[in-house]
Amino acid sequence: MNEATQAFIREHRNDDVRSLALKAHGQEDIDLPLALDQIAGWQTARRKLPSWAAVDGLRYPPHLSMEQCSSEQTALYKSRLVASLLAQVGGENVDDATVERLEDVTPAASFPSLVDLTGGFGVDFSFMARPFAKATYVERQPHLCALARHNFPLLNLTQAIVRQTDAETFLEQMAPATVIFLDPARRDTHGQRTFAIADCTPDASALKHLLVQKAQWVMLKLSPMLDWHKAVDDQQPYVRQVHIVAVGNECKELLLLLSRQGEEPLEVFCVNDEQRFAFVPSTSLDIHVAEPKAGDYLYEPNAAIMKAGCFAQLTSPFSLGAIGTNSHLFVAPHPVDDFPGRRFVINVVSSLNKKELRRALQGVTRANIAVRNFPLSAADLRRRLKLADGGDHYLFGTTTASGEHCLLVCTKV
């Protein structure tokens, strides 16, 4: 990258990339495609990776890699998770000189080490690597390895080692590690999205026995579209924890923690921003049901809970009743401050009778509408009620445990 290109990037990094492509066309001293990639990458990082965007001199990959990389929020979650694993195995950070001395006389498993077998742009690696004495980034694409070698020193990752090879080859030859991280590519050879574990590269199910032999813990990052029950079955008998991670009430990642050690019951952790809920899966729990009443508090689970499907596990600790077994809405006469989701107060419970609906919606001209286990879609219900979108009223169309369709008119707490 020549000085003219660097100056162009500094001068225009807040400008619209498409407009720049037209204005700067024909300037021979500027590598325009490279400059536009860097400007677009920094603009994405400012939104998605603010701590990276604050570091001068970092270089960014083309658009697709930037869109596919983890956000800072999900990367931080993985870093805290990895740090907790390191604490469990009694790991202690050591400096680079100690690492070199230990490598001469001690097996690698004797000091904390991380191996990321699918490094990509290196976002997850950069956040997870900090507490480790040795951290190895593995990536088969040369241009991403070049970016990693440039960026890691700027991010103060002095313990990072970059290896350009494929995950399977490195895994077979590597020394034992404390933690292995694997994020299989979810696109096929034609660039189409894939979701099943067996269709991703590498196939984590085919490698699971070798993975747990090579590390005390393996963190497997999967598509949030996957059924977590099926994902767990594919990786058994090694799955110890499942983490369903949502940001802003949108599921972003499904993480499995694998180990050949321990026989504790499987734990599932549901995370949405600062909301946390953990449970041990059970098929023996019965869901408690309750009819909604005006004055009750209504509870709507967040996206991570919805993905986990742990509705029976919610009723007991929070003393809630499910409106219906398939409605996924809960009520209680009391407030629950730490419920993993949103909370409302029910002002009116109405049938779908026209006169009753007219009374229930008197004075309401706009509302936020959702449906749960209801014969109409939200759009159809809005058309039927002739209400504009938005405002302070929240309407839920649902079906009670007795099979009655009803409309809940609520305000948000």
CSV table of C-alpha atoms in Angstrom, one decimal:
chain,number,residue,atom,x,y,z
A,1,MET,CA,0.0,0.0,0.0
A,2,ASN,CA,1.7,3.2,-1.2
A,3,GLU,CA,1.6,6.5,0.6
A,4,ALA,CA,-0.9,8.0,-1.8
A,5,THR,CA,-3.3,5.2,-1.2
A,6,GLN,CA,-2.9,5.5,2.6
A,7,ALA,CA,-3.5,9.3,2.4
A,8,PHE,CA,-6.6,8.7,0.3
A,9,ILE,CA,-8.0,6.3,2.9
A,10,ARG,CA,-7.3,8.7,5.8
A,11,GLU,CA,-8.9,11.6,3.9
A,12,HIS,CA,-12.1,9.7,2.8
A,13,ARG,CA,-12.8,7.0,5.3
A,14,ASN,CA,-16.0,8.7,6.4
A,15,ASP,CA,-17.3,9.2,2.8
A,16,ASP,CA,-19.8,7.1,0.8
A,17,VAL,CA,-17.8,4.3,-0.9
A,18,ARG,CA,-20.0,4.2,-4.0
A,19,SER,CA,-19.6,7.9,-4.6
A,20,LEU,CA,-15.9,7.6,-4.0
A,21,ALA,CA,-15.6,4.9,-6.6
A,22,LEU,CA,-16.9,7.3,-9.3
A,23,LYS,CA,-15.1,10.4,-8.1
A,24,ALA,CA,-11.6,8.8,-7.7
A,25,HIS,CA,-11.7,6.7,-10.9
A,26,GLY,CA,-8.7,7.2,-13.0
A,27,GLN,CA,-6.2,8.4,-10.3
A,28,GLU,CA,-3.3,6.2,-11.3
A,29,ASP,CA,-1.2,6.8,-8.1
A,30,ILE,CA,-4.0,5.3,-5.9
A,31,ASP,CA,-4.8,1.6,-5.7
A,32,LEU,CA,-8.6,2.3,-5.7
A,33,PRO,CA,-10.0,-1.2,-5.2
A,34,LEU,CA,-7.7,-1.6,-2.1
A,35,ALA,CA,-8.6,1.8,-0.8
A,36,LEU,CA,-12.3,1.3,-1.2
A,37,ASP,CA,-12.0,-2.1,0.6
A,38,GLN,CA,-10.2,-0.4,3.5
A,39,ILE,CA,-12.7,2.4,3.8
A,40,ALA,CA,-15.7,0.1,3.6
A,41,GLY,CA,-14.0,-2.3,6.1
A,42,TRP,CA,-13.3,0.5,8.6
A,43,GLN,CA,-16.9,1.8,8.3
A,44,THR,CA,-18.2,-1.7,9.0
A,45,ALA,CA,-15.7,-2.1,11.9
A,46,ARG,CA,-16.9,1.2,13.4
A,47,ARG,CA,-20.4,-0.3,13.8
A,48,LYS,CA,-19.4,-4.0,14.4
A,49,LEU,CA,-16.0,-3.8,16.0
A,50,PRO,CA,-15.5,-0.4,17.7
A,51,SER,CA,-12.3,-1.4,19.5
A,52,TRP,CA,-10.7,-2.5,16.2
A,53,ALA,CA,-11.9,0.7,14.4
A,54,ALA,CA,-10.1,2.7,17.1
A,55,VAL,CA,-6.7,1.1,16.2
A,56,ASP,CA,-4.9,3.0,13.5
A,57,GLY,CA,-3.3,0.9,10.7
A,58,LEU,CA,-5.4,-2.2,10.8
A,59,ARG,CA,-6.2,-3.6,7.4
A,60,TYR,CA,-9.5,-5.1,6.4
A,61,PRO,CA,-10.6,-7.9,4.0
A,62,PRO,CA,-13.1,-7.6,1.2
A,63,HIS,CA,-16.8,-7.1,2.0
A,64,LEU,CA,-17.9,-10.8,2.4
A,65,SER,CA,-15.3,-11.5,5.2
A,66,MET,CA,-16.3,-8.4,7.0
A,67,GLU,CA,-20.0,-9.3,7.0
A,68,GLN,CA,-19.3,-12.9,8.1
A,69,CYS,CA,-16.9,-12.1,11.0
A,70,SER,CA,-18.2,-12.0,14.5
A,71,SER,CA,-19.4,-8.8,16.2
A,72,GLU,CA,-17.5,-7.4,19.1
A,73,GLN,CA,-20.3,-8.4,21.5
A,74,THR,CA,-20.3,-12.1,20.5
A,75,ALA,CA,-16.5,-12.2,20.4
A,76,LEU,CA,-16.4,-10.8,23.9
A,77,TYR,CA,-18.8,-13.4,25.1
A,78,LYS,CA,-16.6,-16.2,23.7
A,79,SER,CA,-13.5,-14.6,25.3
A,80,ARG,CA,-15.2,-14.6,28.7
A,81,LEU,CA,-16.3,-18.2,28.2
A,82,VAL,CA,-12.8,-19.3,27.2
A,83,ALA,CA,-11.3,-17.4,30.2
A,84,SER,CA,-13.6,-19.4,32.5
A,85,LEU,CA,-12.5,-22.7,30.9
A,86,LEU,CA,-8.9,-21.6,31.4
A,87,ALA,CA,-9.6,-20.9,35.1
A,88,GLN,CA,-11.1,-24.4,35.5
A,89,VAL,CA,-8.0,-26.1,34.2
A,90,GLY,CA,-5.8,-24.0,36.4
A,91,GLY,CA,-4.1,-22.1,33.6
A,92,GLU,CA,-1.9,-19.1,34.3
A,93,ASN,CA,-0.6,-16.6,31.8
A,94,VAL,CA,3.1,-16.5,31.2
A,95,ASP,CA,5.4,-14.2,29.2
A,96,ASP,CA,6.9,-15.0,25.7
A,97,ALA,CA,10.3,-15.9,27.1
A,98,THR,CA,8.8,-18.5,29.5
A,99,VAL,CA,6.8,-20.0,26.6
A,100,GLU,CA,10.0,-20.5,24.6
A,101,ARG,CA,11.7,-22.1,27.5
A,102,LEU,CA,8.8,-24.3,28.3
A,103,GLU,CA,8.5,-25.5,24.7
A,104,ASP,CA,12.0,-26.8,24.9
A,105,VAL,CA,11.5,-29.0,27.9
A,106,THR,CA,7.7,-29.4,28.6
A,107,PRO,CA,4.8,-30.7,26.5
A,108,ALA,CA,2.6,-28.0,25.1
A,109,ALA,CA,-0.4,-29.0,27.3
A,110,SER,CA,1.6,-28.0,30.4
A,111,PHE,CA,1.0,-24.3,29.8
A,112,PRO,CA,-2.2,-22.6,28.5
A,113,SER,CA,-2.6,-22.6,24.7
A,114,LEU,CA,-5.3,-21.8,22.2
A,115,VAL,CA,-5.6,-23.1,18.7
A,116,ASP,CA,-8.1,-21.5,16.3
A,117,LEU,CA,-8.4,-23.9,13.4
A,118,THR,CA,-10.5,-21.6,11.3
A,119,GLY,CA,-9.0,-18.2,11.8
A,120,GLY,CA,-10.8,-16.2,9.1
A,121,PHE,CA,-10.4,-12.5,9.7
A,122,GLY,CA,-9.2,-13.2,13.2
A,123,VAL,CA,-11.9,-11.4,15.3
A,124,ASP,CA,-12.8,-14.3,17.5
A,125,PHE,CA,-9.2,-15.3,17.8
A,126,SER,CA,-8.1,-11.8,18.8
A,127,PHE,CA,-10.5,-11.6,21.7
A,128,MET,CA,-10.0,-15.2,22.9
A,129,ALA,CA,-6.3,-15.2,22.7
A,130,ARG,CA,-5.4,-12.6,25.3
A,131,PRO,CA,-5.3,-14.8,28.5
A,132,PHE,CA,-3.2,-17.6,26.8
A,133,ALA,CA,0.5,-17.9,26.9
A,134,LYS,CA,0.5,-19.3,23.3
A,135,ALA,CA,-2.2,-18.8,20.7
A,136,THR,CA,-2.1,-20.3,17.2
A,137,TYR,CA,-4.2,-18.9,14.3
A,138,VAL,CA,-4.7,-21.4,11.5
A,139,GLU,CA,-6.2,-20.3,8.1
A,140,ARG,CA,-5.9,-21.8,4.6
A,141,GLN,CA,-6.4,-18.6,2.7
A,142,PRO,CA,-3.1,-16.7,2.1
A,143,HIS,CA,-4.6,-13.2,2.0
A,144,LEU,CA,-6.3,-13.7,5.4
A,145,CYS,CA,-3.0,-15.0,6.9
A,146,ALA,CA,-1.3,-11.8,5.6
A,147,LEU,CA,-3.9,-9.6,7.2
A,148,ALA,CA,-3.5,-11.5,10.5
A,149,ARG,CA,0.3,-11.1,10.4
A,150,HIS,CA,-0.1,-7.4,9.9
A,151,ASN,CA,-3.0,-6.8,12.4
A,152,PHE,CA,-2.1,-9.0,15.4
A,153,PRO,CA,1.0,-6.9,16.5
A,154,LEU,CA,-1.1,-3.8,16.3
A,155,LEU,CA,-3.7,-5.5,18.6
A,156,ASN,CA,-0.8,-6.4,21.0
A,157,LEU,CA,-1.2,-10.1,20.4
A,158,THR,CA,2.5,-10.8,20.7
A,159,GLN,CA,1.9,-14.4,21.6
A,160,ALA,CA,0.0,-15.1,18.3
A,161,ILE,CA,1.4,-17.6,15.8
A,162,VAL,CA,0.0,-17.6,12.3
A,163,ARG,CA,-0.1,-20.9,10.3
A,164,GLN,CA,-1.2,-21.1,6.7
A,165,THR,CA,-2.7,-24.6,6.2
A,166,ASP,CA,-6.1,-26.3,6.4
A,167,ALA,CA,-7.7,-27.3,9.7
A,168,GLU,CA,-7.5,-31.0,9.2
A,169,THR,CA,-3.8,-31.1,8.4
A,170,PHE,CA,-2.9,-28.9,11.3
A,171,LEU,CA,-5.1,-30.8,13.7
A,172,GLU,CA,-3.5,-34.1,12.9
A,173,GLN,CA,0.0,-32.8,13.5
A,174,MET,CA,-0.5,-30.3,16.3
A,175,ALA,CA,0.7,-30.7,19.9
A,176,PRO,CA,-2.0,-30.9,22.7
A,177,ALA,CA,-3.7,-27.6,23.5
A,178,THR,CA,-5.9,-26.3,26.3
A,179,VAL,CA,-8.7,-25.0,24.0
A,180,ILE,CA,-9.4,-25.6,20.3
A,181,PHE,CA,-11.8,-23.2,18.6
A,182,LEU,CA,-13.6,-24.3,15.3
A,183,ASP,CA,-15.9,-22.2,13.2
A,184,PRO,CA,-16.6,-24.3,10.1
A,185,ALA,CA,-17.2,-22.4,6.9
A,186,ARG,CA,-21.0,-22.3,6.1
A,187,ARG,CA,-20.7,-21.9,2.4
A,188,ASP,CA,-20.3,-24.6,-0.3
A,189,THR,CA,-17.9,-24.6,-3.3
A,190,HIS,CA,-20.5,-22.5,-5.2
A,191,GLY,CA,-20.8,-19.9,-2.5
A,192,GLN,CA,-24.2,-21.0,-1.3
A,193,ARG,CA,-25.1,-21.0,2.4
A,194,THR,CA,-25.1,-24.3,4.2
A,195,PHE,CA,-26.2,-25.1,7.8
A,196,ALA,CA,-25.9,-28.8,8.5
A,197,ILE,CA,-22.6,-29.7,10.3
A,198,ALA,CA,-21.8,-32.3,7.7
A,199,ASP,CA,-22.1,-29.8,4.9
A,200,CYS,CA,-19.7,-27.3,6.4
A,201,THR,CA,-15.9,-27.1,6.0
A,202,PRO,CA,-14.4,-28.8,7.9
A,203,ASP,CA,-17.0,-31.4,9.0
A,204,ALA,CA,-16.8,-31.1,12.8
A,205,SER,CA,-18.7,-34.4,13.3
A,206,ALA,CA,-16.1,-36.3,11.4
A,207,LEU,CA,-13.3,-34.7,13.5
A,208,LYS,CA,-14.9,-34.8,16.9
A,209,HIS,CA,-12.9,-37.8,18.3
A,210,LEU,CA,-9.6,-36.2,17.2
A,211,LEU,CA,-10.6,-32.8,18.5
A,212,VAL,CA,-11.2,-33.9,22.0
A,213,GLN,CA,-8.0,-35.9,22.0
A,214,LYS,CA,-6.0,-32.8,21.1
A,215,ALA,CA,-7.6,-30.4,23.6
A,216,GLN,CA,-9.0,-30.3,27.1
A,217,TRP,CA,-11.9,-28.2,25.7
A,218,VAL,CA,-13.2,-27.7,22.2
A,219,MET,CA,-15.5,-24.8,21.3
A,220,LEU,CA,-17.6,-25.3,18.2
A,221,LYS,CA,-19.3,-22.4,16.6
A,222,LEU,CA,-22.4,-23.3,14.5
A,223,SER,CA,-25.2,-21.6,12.6
A,224,PRO,CA,-28.0,-20.3,14.8
A,225,MET,CA,-30.3,-21.8,12.3
A,226,LEU,CA,-29.5,-25.3,13.5
A,227,ASP,CA,-31.7,-27.4,15.8
A,228,TRP,CA,-29.4,-27.5,18.9
A,229,HIS,CA,-30.8,-30.9,19.9
A,230,LYS,CA,-29.6,-32.4,16.5
A,231,ALA,CA,-26.2,-30.5,16.8
A,232,VAL,CA,-25.7,-32.1,20.3
A,233,ASP,CA,-26.6,-35.5,19.0
A,234,ASP,CA,-24.1,-35.2,16.2
A,235,GLN,CA,-21.2,-34.4,18.6
A,236,GLN,CA,-22.0,-36.9,21.4
A,237,PRO,CA,-20.7,-38.3,23.6
A,238,TYR,CA,-18.6,-35.2,24.2
A,239,VAL,CA,-21.0,-32.2,24.5
A,240,ARG,CA,-20.9,-30.6,28.0
A,241,GLN,CA,-22.4,-27.2,27.4
A,242,VAL,CA,-24.6,-25.5,24.8
A,243,HIS,CA,-24.6,-21.7,24.5
A,244,ILE,CA,-27.3,-20.0,22.5
A,245,VAL,CA,-26.2,-16.4,22.0
A,246,ALA,CA,-28.5,-13.6,20.8
A,247,VAL,CA,-27.8,-9.9,20.4
A,248,GLY,CA,-30.6,-7.4,20.4
A,249,ASN,CA,-33.1,-10.2,20.5
A,250,GLU,CA,-31.7,-11.9,17.4
A,251,CYS,CA,-30.0,-15.3,17.6
A,252,LYS,CA,-26.4,-14.9,16.3
A,253,GLU,CA,-24.5,-18.0,17.3
A,254,LEU,CA,-24.9,-21.6,18.6
A,255,LEU,CA,-21.8,-22.7,20.6
A,256,LEU,CA,-21.1,-26.2,21.8
A,257,LEU,CA,-18.4,-27.0,24.3
A,258,LEU,CA,-16.9,-30.4,23.9
A,259,SER,CA,-14.6,-32.4,26.3
A,260,ARG,CA,-13.8,-36.1,26.8
A,261,GLN,CA,-13.5,-35.3,30.6
A,262,GLY,CA,-16.4,-35.2,33.1
A,263,GLU,CA,-19.8,-36.7,33.1
A,264,GLU,CA,-21.9,-33.8,34.4
A,265,PRO,CA,-25.4,-33.3,32.9
A,266,LEU,CA,-25.6,-31.2,29.8
A,267,GLU,CA,-26.1,-27.5,30.6
A,268,VAL,CA,-27.8,-25.1,28.2
A,269,PHE,CA,-27.1,-21.3,28.5
A,270,CYS,CA,-29.4,-18.8,26.9
A,271,VAL,CA,-27.9,-15.4,26.4
A,272,ASN,CA,-29.4,-12.2,25.0
A,273,ASP,CA,-27.3,-9.1,25.7
A,274,GLU,CA,-27.2,-8.9,29.5
A,275,GLN,CA,-30.0,-11.5,30.1
A,276,ARG,CA,-28.9,-15.0,31.1
A,277,PHE,CA,-30.8,-18.2,31.8
A,278,ALA,CA,-29.4,-21.6,32.3
A,279,PHE,CA,-31.1,-25.0,32.6
A,280,VAL,CA,-30.5,-28.7,32.4
A,281,PRO,CA,-32.6,-30.3,29.7
A,282,SER,CA,-35.3,-32.7,31.0
A,283,THR,CA,-38.2,-34.5,29.3
A,284,SER,CA,-40.1,-35.0,32.6
A,285,LEU,CA,-41.1,-31.4,33.3
A,286,ASP,CA,-44.7,-30.4,33.0
A,287,ILE,CA,-45.6,-26.9,31.9
A,288,HIS,CA,-47.8,-25.0,34.3
A,289,VAL,CA,-50.7,-23.2,32.6
A,290,ALA,CA,-52.8,-20.2,33.6
A,291,GLU,CA,-55.6,-18.1,32.1
A,292,PRO,CA,-54.6,-14.4,31.4
A,293,LYS,CA,-56.5,-11.7,33.3
A,294,ALA,CA,-56.5,-7.9,33.2
A,295,GLY,CA,-53.9,-6.6,35.7
A,296,ASP,CA,-51.6,-9.6,35.2
A,297,TYR,CA,-48.1,-9.2,34.1
A,298,LEU,CA,-47.4,-10.8,30.6
A,299,TYR,CA,-43.9,-12.2,29.9
A,300,GLU,CA,-42.5,-12.7,26.4
A,301,PRO,CA,-39.3,-14.8,26.2
A,302,ASN,CA,-36.3,-13.5,24.3
A,303,ALA,CA,-34.9,-15.0,21.1
A,304,ALA,CA,-32.4,-17.2,22.9
A,305,ILE,CA,-35.1,-18.8,25.1
A,306,MET,CA,-37.4,-19.2,22.0
A,307,LYS,CA,-34.5,-21.0,20.3
A,308,ALA,CA,-33.8,-23.2,23.3
A,309,GLY,CA,-37.5,-24.1,23.7
A,310,CYS,CA,-37.1,-24.3,27.5
A,311,PHE,CA,-40.7,-23.2,28.3
A,312,ALA,CA,-41.4,-25.7,31.0
A,313,GLN,CA,-38.1,-24.7,32.7
A,314,LEU,CA,-39.3,-21.1,32.9
A,315,THR,CA,-42.5,-21.6,34.8
A,316,SER,CA,-41.1,-23.0,38.0
A,317,PRO,CA,-38.2,-20.6,39.0
A,318,PHE,CA,-40.3,-17.5,38.2
A,319,SER,CA,-43.7,-18.8,39.4
A,320,LEU,CA,-45.2,-18.2,36.0
A,321,GLY,CA,-48.1,-19.8,34.1
A,322,ALA,CA,-48.1,-20.5,30.4
A,323,ILE,CA,-51.1,-19.0,28.6
A,324,GLY,CA,-51.1,-22.2,26.4
A,325,THR,CA,-48.7,-25.1,25.9
A,326,ASN,CA,-47.8,-23.7,22.4
A,327,SER,CA,-48.3,-20.0,22.9
A,328,HIS,CA,-44.9,-19.3,24.5
A,329,LEU,CA,-46.3,-16.4,26.5
A,330,PHE,CA,-46.5,-16.4,30.3
A,331,VAL,CA,-48.5,-14.6,33.0
A,332,ALA,CA,-48.2,-13.9,36.7
A,333,PRO,CA,-49.9,-11.6,39.2
A,334,HIS,CA,-46.5,-10.3,40.3
A,335,PRO,CA,-43.5,-8.6,38.6
A,336,VAL,CA,-40.4,-10.6,37.8
A,337,ASP,CA,-37.4,-8.3,37.5
A,338,ASP,CA,-34.9,-10.9,36.0
A,339,PHE,CA,-37.1,-12.6,33.5
A,340,PRO,CA,-35.2,-13.3,30.3
A,341,GLY,CA,-37.4,-11.3,27.9
A,342,ARG,CA,-39.8,-8.5,27.9
A,343,ARG,CA,-42.5,-7.6,30.4
A,344,PHE,CA,-45.9,-6.1,29.9
A,345,VAL,CA,-49.0,-5.3,31.9
A,346,ILE,CA,-52.3,-6.7,30.5
A,347,ASN,CA,-54.9,-4.0,30.4
A,348,VAL,CA,-57.7,-5.9,28.7
A,349,VAL,CA,-58.3,-9.5,27.7
A,350,SER,CA,-60.8,-9.6,24.8
A,351,SER,CA,-62.3,-12.3,22.7
A,352,LEU,CA,-62.5,-11.7,18.9
A,353,ASN,CA,-66.1,-10.7,19.1
A,354,LYS,CA,-66.5,-7.4,17.2
A,355,LYS,CA,-68.3,-5.5,19.9
A,356,GLU,CA,-65.9,-6.7,22.6
A,357,LEU,CA,-62.9,-5.8,20.4
A,358,ARG,CA,-64.4,-2.3,19.8
A,359,ARG,CA,-64.6,-1.8,23.6
A,360,ALA,CA,-61.2,-3.2,24.2
A,361,LEU,CA,-59.5,-0.9,21.6
A,362,GLN,CA,-61.5,2.2,22.3
A,363,GLY,CA,-59.1,5.2,21.8
A,364,VAL,CA,-56.4,3.0,20.3
A,365,THR,CA,-55.4,4.1,16.7
A,366,ARG,CA,-51.9,2.5,16.5
A,367,ALA,CA,-50.3,-0.5,18.2
A,368,ASN,CA,-47.4,-3.0,18.0
A,369,ILE,CA,-48.9,-6.4,17.1
A,370,ALA,CA,-47.6,-9.9,17.5
A,371,VAL,CA,-49.2,-13.3,17.4
A,372,ARG,CA,-48.4,-16.6,19.2
A,373,ASN,CA,-50.2,-19.8,18.3
A,374,PHE,CA,-53.0,-17.8,16.6
A,375,PRO,CA,-55.0,-18.5,13.4
A,376,LEU,CA,-54.1,-15.1,11.8
A,377,SER,CA,-50.7,-13.6,11.0
A,378,ALA,CA,-49.7,-10.3,12.6
A,379,ALA,CA,-50.4,-8.5,9.2
A,380,ASP,CA,-53.8,-10.1,8.9
A,381,LEU,CA,-54.7,-9.2,12.4
A,382,ARG,CA,-53.6,-5.6,11.9
A,383,ARG,CA,-55.8,-5.3,8.8
A,384,ARG,CA,-58.7,-6.8,10.6
A,385,LEU,CA,-58.3,-4.3,13.5
A,386,LYS,CA,-57.5,-1.4,11.1
A,387,LEU,CA,-54.6,-0.1,13.3
A,388,ALA,CA,-51.5,1.7,12.3
A,389,ASP,CA,-48.1,0.4,13.4
A,390,GLY,CA,-46.2,1.7,16.5
A,391,GLY,CA,-47.3,3.6,19.6
A,392,ASP,CA,-47.4,2.6,23.2
A,393,HIS,CA,-49.9,-0.2,23.0
A,394,TYR,CA,-48.8,-3.9,22.5
A,395,LEU,CA,-51.4,-6.4,21.2
A,396,PHE,CA,-50.9,-10.1,21.4
A,397,GLY,CA,-53.1,-12.5,19.5
A,398,THR,CA,-52.9,-15.9,21.1
A,399,THR,CA,-54.7,-19.1,22.1
A,400,THR,CA,-55.3,-20.0,25.8
A,401,ALA,CA,-54.9,-23.5,27.3
A,402,SER,CA,-58.6,-23.9,27.0
A,403,GLY,CA,-58.4,-23.4,23.2
A,404,GLU,CA,-60.0,-19.9,23.2
A,405,HIS,CA,-58.5,-17.3,20.8
A,406,CYS,CA,-58.0,-14.0,22.5
A,407,LEU,CA,-56.5,-10.6,22.1
A,408,LEU,CA,-54.3,-9.2,25.0
A,409,VAL,CA,-54.1,-5.4,25.1
A,410,CYS,CA,-50.9,-4.5,27.0
A,411,THR,CA,-48.5,-1.7,27.8
A,412,LYS,CA,-44.8,-2.3,28.2
A,413,VAL,CA,-43.1,-2.2,31.6
